[in-house]
mmCIF file of C-alpha atoms in Angstrom:
data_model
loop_
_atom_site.group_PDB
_atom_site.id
_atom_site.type_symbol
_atom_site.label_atom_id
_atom_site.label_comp_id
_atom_site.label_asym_id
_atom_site.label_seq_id
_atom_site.Cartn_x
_atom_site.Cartn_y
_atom_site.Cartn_z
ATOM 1 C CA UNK A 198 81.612 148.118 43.335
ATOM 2 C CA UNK A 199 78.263 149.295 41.439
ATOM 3 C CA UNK A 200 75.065 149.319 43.322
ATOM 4 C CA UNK A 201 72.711 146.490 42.867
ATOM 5 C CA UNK A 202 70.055 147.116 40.474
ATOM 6 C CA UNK A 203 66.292 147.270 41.890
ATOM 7 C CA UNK A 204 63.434 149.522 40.661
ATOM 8 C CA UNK A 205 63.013 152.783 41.769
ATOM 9 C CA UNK A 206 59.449 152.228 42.578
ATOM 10 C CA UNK A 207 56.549 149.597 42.740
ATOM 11 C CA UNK A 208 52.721 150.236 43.494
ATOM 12 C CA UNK A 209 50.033 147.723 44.872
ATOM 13 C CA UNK A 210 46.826 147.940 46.931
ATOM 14 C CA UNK A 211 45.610 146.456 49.960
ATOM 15 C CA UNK A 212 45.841 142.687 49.901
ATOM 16 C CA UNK A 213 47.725 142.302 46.630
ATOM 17 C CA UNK A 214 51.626 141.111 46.286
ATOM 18 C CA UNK A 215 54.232 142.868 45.288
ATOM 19 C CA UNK A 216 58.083 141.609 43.876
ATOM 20 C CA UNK A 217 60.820 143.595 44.086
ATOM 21 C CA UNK A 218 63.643 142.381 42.496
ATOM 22 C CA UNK A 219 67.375 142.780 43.055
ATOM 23 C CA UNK A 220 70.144 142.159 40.230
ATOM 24 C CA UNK A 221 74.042 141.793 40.836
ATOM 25 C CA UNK A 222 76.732 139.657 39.431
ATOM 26 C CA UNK A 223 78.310 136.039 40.072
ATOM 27 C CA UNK A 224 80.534 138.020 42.116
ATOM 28 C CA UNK A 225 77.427 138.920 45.085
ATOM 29 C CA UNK A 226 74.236 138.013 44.594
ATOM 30 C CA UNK A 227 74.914 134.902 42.437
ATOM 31 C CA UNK A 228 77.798 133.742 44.660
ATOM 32 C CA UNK A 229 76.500 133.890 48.028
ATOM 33 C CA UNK A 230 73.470 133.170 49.926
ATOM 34 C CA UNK A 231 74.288 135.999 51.858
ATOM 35 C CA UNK A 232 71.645 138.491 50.292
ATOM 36 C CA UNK A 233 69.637 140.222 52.608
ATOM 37 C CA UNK A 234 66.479 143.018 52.692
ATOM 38 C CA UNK A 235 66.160 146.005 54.902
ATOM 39 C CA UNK A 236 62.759 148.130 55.118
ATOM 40 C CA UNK A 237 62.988 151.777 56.352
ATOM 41 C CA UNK A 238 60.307 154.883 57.174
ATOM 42 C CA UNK A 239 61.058 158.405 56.663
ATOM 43 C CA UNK A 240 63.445 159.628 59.342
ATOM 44 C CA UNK A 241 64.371 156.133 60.693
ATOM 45 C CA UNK A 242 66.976 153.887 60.794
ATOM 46 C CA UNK A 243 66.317 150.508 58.473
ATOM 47 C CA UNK A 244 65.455 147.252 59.822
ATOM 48 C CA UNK A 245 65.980 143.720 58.914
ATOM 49 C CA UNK A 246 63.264 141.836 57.191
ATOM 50 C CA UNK A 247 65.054 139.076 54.857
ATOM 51 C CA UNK A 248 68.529 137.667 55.455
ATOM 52 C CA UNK A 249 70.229 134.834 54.187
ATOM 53 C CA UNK A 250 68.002 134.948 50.868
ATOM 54 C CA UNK A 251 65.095 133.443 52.502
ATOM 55 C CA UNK A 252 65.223 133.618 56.535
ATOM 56 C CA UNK A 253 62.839 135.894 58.554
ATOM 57 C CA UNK A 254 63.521 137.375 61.744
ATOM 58 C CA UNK A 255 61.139 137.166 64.468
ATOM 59 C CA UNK A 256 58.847 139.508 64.748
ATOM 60 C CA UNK A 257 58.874 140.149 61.054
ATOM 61 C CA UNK A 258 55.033 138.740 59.644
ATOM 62 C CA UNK A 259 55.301 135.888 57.247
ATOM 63 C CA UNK A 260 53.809 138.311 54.687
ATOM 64 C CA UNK A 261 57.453 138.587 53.766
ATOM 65 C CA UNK A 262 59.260 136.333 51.770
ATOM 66 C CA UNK A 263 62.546 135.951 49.925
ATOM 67 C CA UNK A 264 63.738 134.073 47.273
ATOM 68 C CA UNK A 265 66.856 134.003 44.326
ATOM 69 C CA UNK A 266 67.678 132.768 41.416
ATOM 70 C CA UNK A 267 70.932 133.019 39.466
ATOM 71 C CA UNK A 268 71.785 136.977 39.854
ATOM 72 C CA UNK A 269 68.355 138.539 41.263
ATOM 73 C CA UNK A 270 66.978 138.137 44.517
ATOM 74 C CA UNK A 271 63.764 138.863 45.211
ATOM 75 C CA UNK A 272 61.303 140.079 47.933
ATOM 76 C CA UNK A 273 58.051 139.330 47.859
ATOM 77 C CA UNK A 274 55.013 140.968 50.281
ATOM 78 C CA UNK A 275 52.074 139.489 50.401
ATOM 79 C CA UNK A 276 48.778 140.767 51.821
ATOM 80 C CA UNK A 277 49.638 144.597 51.459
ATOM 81 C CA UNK A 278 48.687 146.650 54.303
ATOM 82 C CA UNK A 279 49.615 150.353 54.316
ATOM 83 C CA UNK A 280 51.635 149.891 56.918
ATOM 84 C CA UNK A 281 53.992 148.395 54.445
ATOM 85 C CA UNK A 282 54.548 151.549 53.070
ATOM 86 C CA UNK A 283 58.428 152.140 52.651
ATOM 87 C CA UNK A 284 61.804 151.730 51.237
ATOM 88 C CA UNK A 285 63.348 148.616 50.684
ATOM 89 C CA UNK A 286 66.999 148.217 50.130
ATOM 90 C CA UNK A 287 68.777 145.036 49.335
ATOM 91 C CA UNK A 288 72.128 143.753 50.297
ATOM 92 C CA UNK A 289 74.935 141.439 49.432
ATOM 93 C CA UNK A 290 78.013 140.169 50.410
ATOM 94 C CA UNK A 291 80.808 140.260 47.802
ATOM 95 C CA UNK A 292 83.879 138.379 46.771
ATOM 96 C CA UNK A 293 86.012 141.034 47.942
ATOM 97 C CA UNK A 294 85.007 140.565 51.636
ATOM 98 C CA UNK A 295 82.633 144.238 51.340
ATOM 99 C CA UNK A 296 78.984 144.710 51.095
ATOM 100 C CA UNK A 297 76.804 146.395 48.064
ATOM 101 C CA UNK A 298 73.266 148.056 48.719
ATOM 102 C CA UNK A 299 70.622 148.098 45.932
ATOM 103 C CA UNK A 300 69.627 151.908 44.699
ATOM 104 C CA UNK A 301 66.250 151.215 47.242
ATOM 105 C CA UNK A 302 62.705 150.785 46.231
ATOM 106 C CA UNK A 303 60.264 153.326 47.272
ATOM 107 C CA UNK A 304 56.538 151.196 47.758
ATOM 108 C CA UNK A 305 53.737 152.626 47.456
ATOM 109 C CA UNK A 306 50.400 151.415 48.820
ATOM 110 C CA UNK A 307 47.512 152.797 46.446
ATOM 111 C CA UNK B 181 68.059 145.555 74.906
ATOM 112 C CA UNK B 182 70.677 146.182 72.695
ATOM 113 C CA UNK B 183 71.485 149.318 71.907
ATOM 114 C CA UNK B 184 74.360 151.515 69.351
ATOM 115 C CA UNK B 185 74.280 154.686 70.143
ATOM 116 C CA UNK B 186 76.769 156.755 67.700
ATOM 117 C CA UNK B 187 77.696 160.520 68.186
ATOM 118 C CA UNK B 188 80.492 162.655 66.525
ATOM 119 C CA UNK B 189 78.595 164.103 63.556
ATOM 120 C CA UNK B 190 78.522 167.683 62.659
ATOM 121 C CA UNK B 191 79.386 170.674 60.410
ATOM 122 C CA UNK B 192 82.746 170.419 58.819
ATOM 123 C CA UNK B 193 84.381 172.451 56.279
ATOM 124 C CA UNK B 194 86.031 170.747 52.981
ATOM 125 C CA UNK B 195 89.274 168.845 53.741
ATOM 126 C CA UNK B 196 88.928 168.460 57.174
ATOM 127 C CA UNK B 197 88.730 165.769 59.605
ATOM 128 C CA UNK B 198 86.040 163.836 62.078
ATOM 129 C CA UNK B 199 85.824 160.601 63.753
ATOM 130 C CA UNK B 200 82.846 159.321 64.642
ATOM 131 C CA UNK B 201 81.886 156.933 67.415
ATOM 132 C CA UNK B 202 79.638 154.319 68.306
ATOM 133 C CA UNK B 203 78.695 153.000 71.726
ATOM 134 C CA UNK B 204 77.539 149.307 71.944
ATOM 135 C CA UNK B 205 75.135 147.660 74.870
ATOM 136 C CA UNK B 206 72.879 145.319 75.909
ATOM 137 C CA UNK B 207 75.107 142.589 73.599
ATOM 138 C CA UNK B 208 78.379 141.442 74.650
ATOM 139 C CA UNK B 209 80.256 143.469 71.655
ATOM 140 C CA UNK B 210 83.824 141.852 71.345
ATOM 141 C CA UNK B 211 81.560 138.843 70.300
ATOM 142 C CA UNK B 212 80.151 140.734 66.768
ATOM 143 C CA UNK B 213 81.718 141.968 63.407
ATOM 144 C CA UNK B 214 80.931 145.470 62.914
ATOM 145 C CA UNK B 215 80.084 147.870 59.956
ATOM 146 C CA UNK B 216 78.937 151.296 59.338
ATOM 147 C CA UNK B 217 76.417 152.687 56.996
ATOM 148 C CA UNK B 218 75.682 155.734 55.151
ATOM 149 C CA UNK B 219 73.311 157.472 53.437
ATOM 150 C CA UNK B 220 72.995 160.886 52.029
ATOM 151 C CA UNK B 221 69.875 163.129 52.147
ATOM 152 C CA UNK B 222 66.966 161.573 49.935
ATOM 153 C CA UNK B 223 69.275 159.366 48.938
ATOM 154 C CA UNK B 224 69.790 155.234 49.155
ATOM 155 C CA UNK B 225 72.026 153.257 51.485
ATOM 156 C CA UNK B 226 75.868 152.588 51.011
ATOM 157 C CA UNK B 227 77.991 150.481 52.658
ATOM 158 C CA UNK B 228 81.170 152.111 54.307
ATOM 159 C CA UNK B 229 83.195 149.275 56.142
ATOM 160 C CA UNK B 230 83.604 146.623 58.312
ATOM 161 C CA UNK B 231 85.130 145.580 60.978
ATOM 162 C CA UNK B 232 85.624 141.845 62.711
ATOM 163 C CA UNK B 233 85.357 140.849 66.551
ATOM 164 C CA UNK B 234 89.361 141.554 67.550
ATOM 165 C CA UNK B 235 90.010 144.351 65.330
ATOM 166 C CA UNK B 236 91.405 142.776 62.416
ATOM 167 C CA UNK B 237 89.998 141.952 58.885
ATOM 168 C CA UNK B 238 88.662 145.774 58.212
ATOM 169 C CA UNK B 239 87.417 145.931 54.768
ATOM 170 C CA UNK B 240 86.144 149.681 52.916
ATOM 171 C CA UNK B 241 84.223 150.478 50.304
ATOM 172 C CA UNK B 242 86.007 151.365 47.249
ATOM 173 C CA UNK B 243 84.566 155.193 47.392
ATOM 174 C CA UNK B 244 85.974 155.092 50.609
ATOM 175 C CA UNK B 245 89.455 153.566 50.352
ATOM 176 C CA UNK B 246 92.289 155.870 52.191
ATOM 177 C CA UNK B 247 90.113 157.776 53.291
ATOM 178 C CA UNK B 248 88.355 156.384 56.185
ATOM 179 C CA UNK B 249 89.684 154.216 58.812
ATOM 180 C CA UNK B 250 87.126 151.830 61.123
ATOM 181 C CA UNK B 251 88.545 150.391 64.577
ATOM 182 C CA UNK B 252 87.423 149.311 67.619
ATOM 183 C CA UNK B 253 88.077 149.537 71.471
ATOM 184 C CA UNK B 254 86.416 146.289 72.913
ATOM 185 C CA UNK B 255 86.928 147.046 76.203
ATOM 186 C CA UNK B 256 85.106 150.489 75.732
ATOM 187 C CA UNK B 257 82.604 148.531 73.677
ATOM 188 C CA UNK B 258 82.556 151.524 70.980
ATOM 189 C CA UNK B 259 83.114 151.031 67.185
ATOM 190 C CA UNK B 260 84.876 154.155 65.423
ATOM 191 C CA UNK B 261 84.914 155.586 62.278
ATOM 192 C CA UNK B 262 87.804 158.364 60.995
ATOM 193 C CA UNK B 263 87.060 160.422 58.736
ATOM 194 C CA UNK B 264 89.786 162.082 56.380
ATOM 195 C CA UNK B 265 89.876 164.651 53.672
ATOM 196 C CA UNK B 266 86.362 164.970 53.724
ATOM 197 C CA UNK B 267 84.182 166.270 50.648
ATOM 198 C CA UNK B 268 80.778 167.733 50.327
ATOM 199 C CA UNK B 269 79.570 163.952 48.967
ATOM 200 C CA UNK B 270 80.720 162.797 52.206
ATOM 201 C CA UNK B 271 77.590 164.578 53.474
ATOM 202 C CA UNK B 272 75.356 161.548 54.917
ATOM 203 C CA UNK B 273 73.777 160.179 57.859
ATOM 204 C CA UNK B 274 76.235 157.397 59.588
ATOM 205 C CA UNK B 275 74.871 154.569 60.812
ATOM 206 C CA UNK B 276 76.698 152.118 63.460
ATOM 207 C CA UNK B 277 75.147 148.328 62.562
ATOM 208 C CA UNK B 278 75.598 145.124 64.358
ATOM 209 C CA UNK B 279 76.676 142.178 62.023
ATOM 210 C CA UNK B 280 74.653 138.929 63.997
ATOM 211 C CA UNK B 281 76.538 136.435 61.616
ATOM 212 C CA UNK B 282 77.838 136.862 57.757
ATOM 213 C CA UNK B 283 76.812 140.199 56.738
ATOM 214 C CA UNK B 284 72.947 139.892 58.832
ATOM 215 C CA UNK B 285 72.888 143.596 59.934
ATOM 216 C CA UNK B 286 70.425 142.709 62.519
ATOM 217 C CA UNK B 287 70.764 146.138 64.985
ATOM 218 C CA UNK B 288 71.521 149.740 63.431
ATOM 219 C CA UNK B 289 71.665 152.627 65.915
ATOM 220 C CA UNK B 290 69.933 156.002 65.060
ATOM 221 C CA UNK B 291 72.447 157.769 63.132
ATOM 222 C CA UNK B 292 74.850 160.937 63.391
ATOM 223 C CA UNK B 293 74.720 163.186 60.494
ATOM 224 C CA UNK B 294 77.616 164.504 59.016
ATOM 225 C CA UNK B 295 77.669 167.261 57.099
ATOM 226 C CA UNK B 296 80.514 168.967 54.840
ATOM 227 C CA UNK B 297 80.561 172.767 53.633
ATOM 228 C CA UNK B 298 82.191 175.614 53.665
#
């Protein structure tokens, strides 16, 4: 099972969006709605932002959004803040009943 | 509060042999699917495995296959992972996650590093 396919970095300032996408096949991404986006700081354990494509948890700011189409899911943040400052992995389910992480995207606020 | 709390982790020479475990609270565990999580220094995450409520249904990574084994004791509410024949790329942090429905890995616990030399 290869890695989904996300860039290795993206850049924005304060109050700008940002998209980082996430590529797979029919067989994860494209199949299910069952993508969803983790964001994690240095030295600590990753945290939910995004599941189910589109679905926030509470707590998480509606700064984050999700989205797909066809093979690439998407997470937009709107409204940097530097707080926002991290890696973001996505995640799939997969025909074969296992999971696939993206490589991670390391963001960086300017 | 829910809480995963895993332990296990350490220094362990080429070929040999660790299980890890993962202690669940604050949720009512036999309730939840399961999985565990990896990721090597400066490196990305990668799924390992998962597990459903009664034990059954375990699925692996194919970098994984044979050679690790997840399980559960519900009435210890604590998740395992065996690790076999390990390699230095087996090096990693391994994180114990809570699956809230289809594949929403909604609590992770802090980690237990495992690390493989000679």
């Amino acid at each position: 099972q290869s890695a989904l396919t996300q860039p290795a970095s993206v850049s924005g300032s304060p109050g700008q969006s940002i998209t980082i996408s996430c590529t797979g096949t029919n067989s994860d991404v494209g199949g299910y709605n069952y993508v969803s986006w983790y964001q994690q700081y240095p030295g600590k354990a990753p945290k939910l932002i995004i599941y189910e494509v589109s679905n926030r948890p509470s707590g998480v700011p509606d700064r984050f959004s999700g989205s797909k189409s066809g093979n690439t899911a998407s997470l937009t943040i709107s409204g940097l803040q530097a707080e926002d400052e991290a890696d973001y992995y996505c995640n799939s389910f997969t025909s074969r009943h296992t999971g696939v992480f993206g490589g991670g995207t390391k963001l960086t606020v300017l | 509060e829910v809480q995963l709390v895993e332990s296990g982790g350490g220094l362990v020479q080429p070929g040999g042999s660790l299980r890890l475990s993962c202690v669940a609270s604050g949720f009512t565990f036999s309730n939840y699917w399961m999985h565990w999580v990896r990721q090597a220094p400066g490196k990305g995450l990668v799924w390992v495995s998962r597990i459903l409520p009664d034990g059954s249904g375990a699925t692996y990574a194919d970098s994984v296959k044979g050679q690790v084994t997840i399980s559960r004791d519900n009435a210890r509410n604590t998740l395992y992972l065996q690790l076999n024949s390990l390699r230095v790329e087996d090096t990693a942090v391994y994180y114990c996650v809570r699956d809230q429905r289809v594949w929403i890995l909604d609590y992770w616990g802090q980690g237990t590093l495992v690390t493989v030399s000679s």
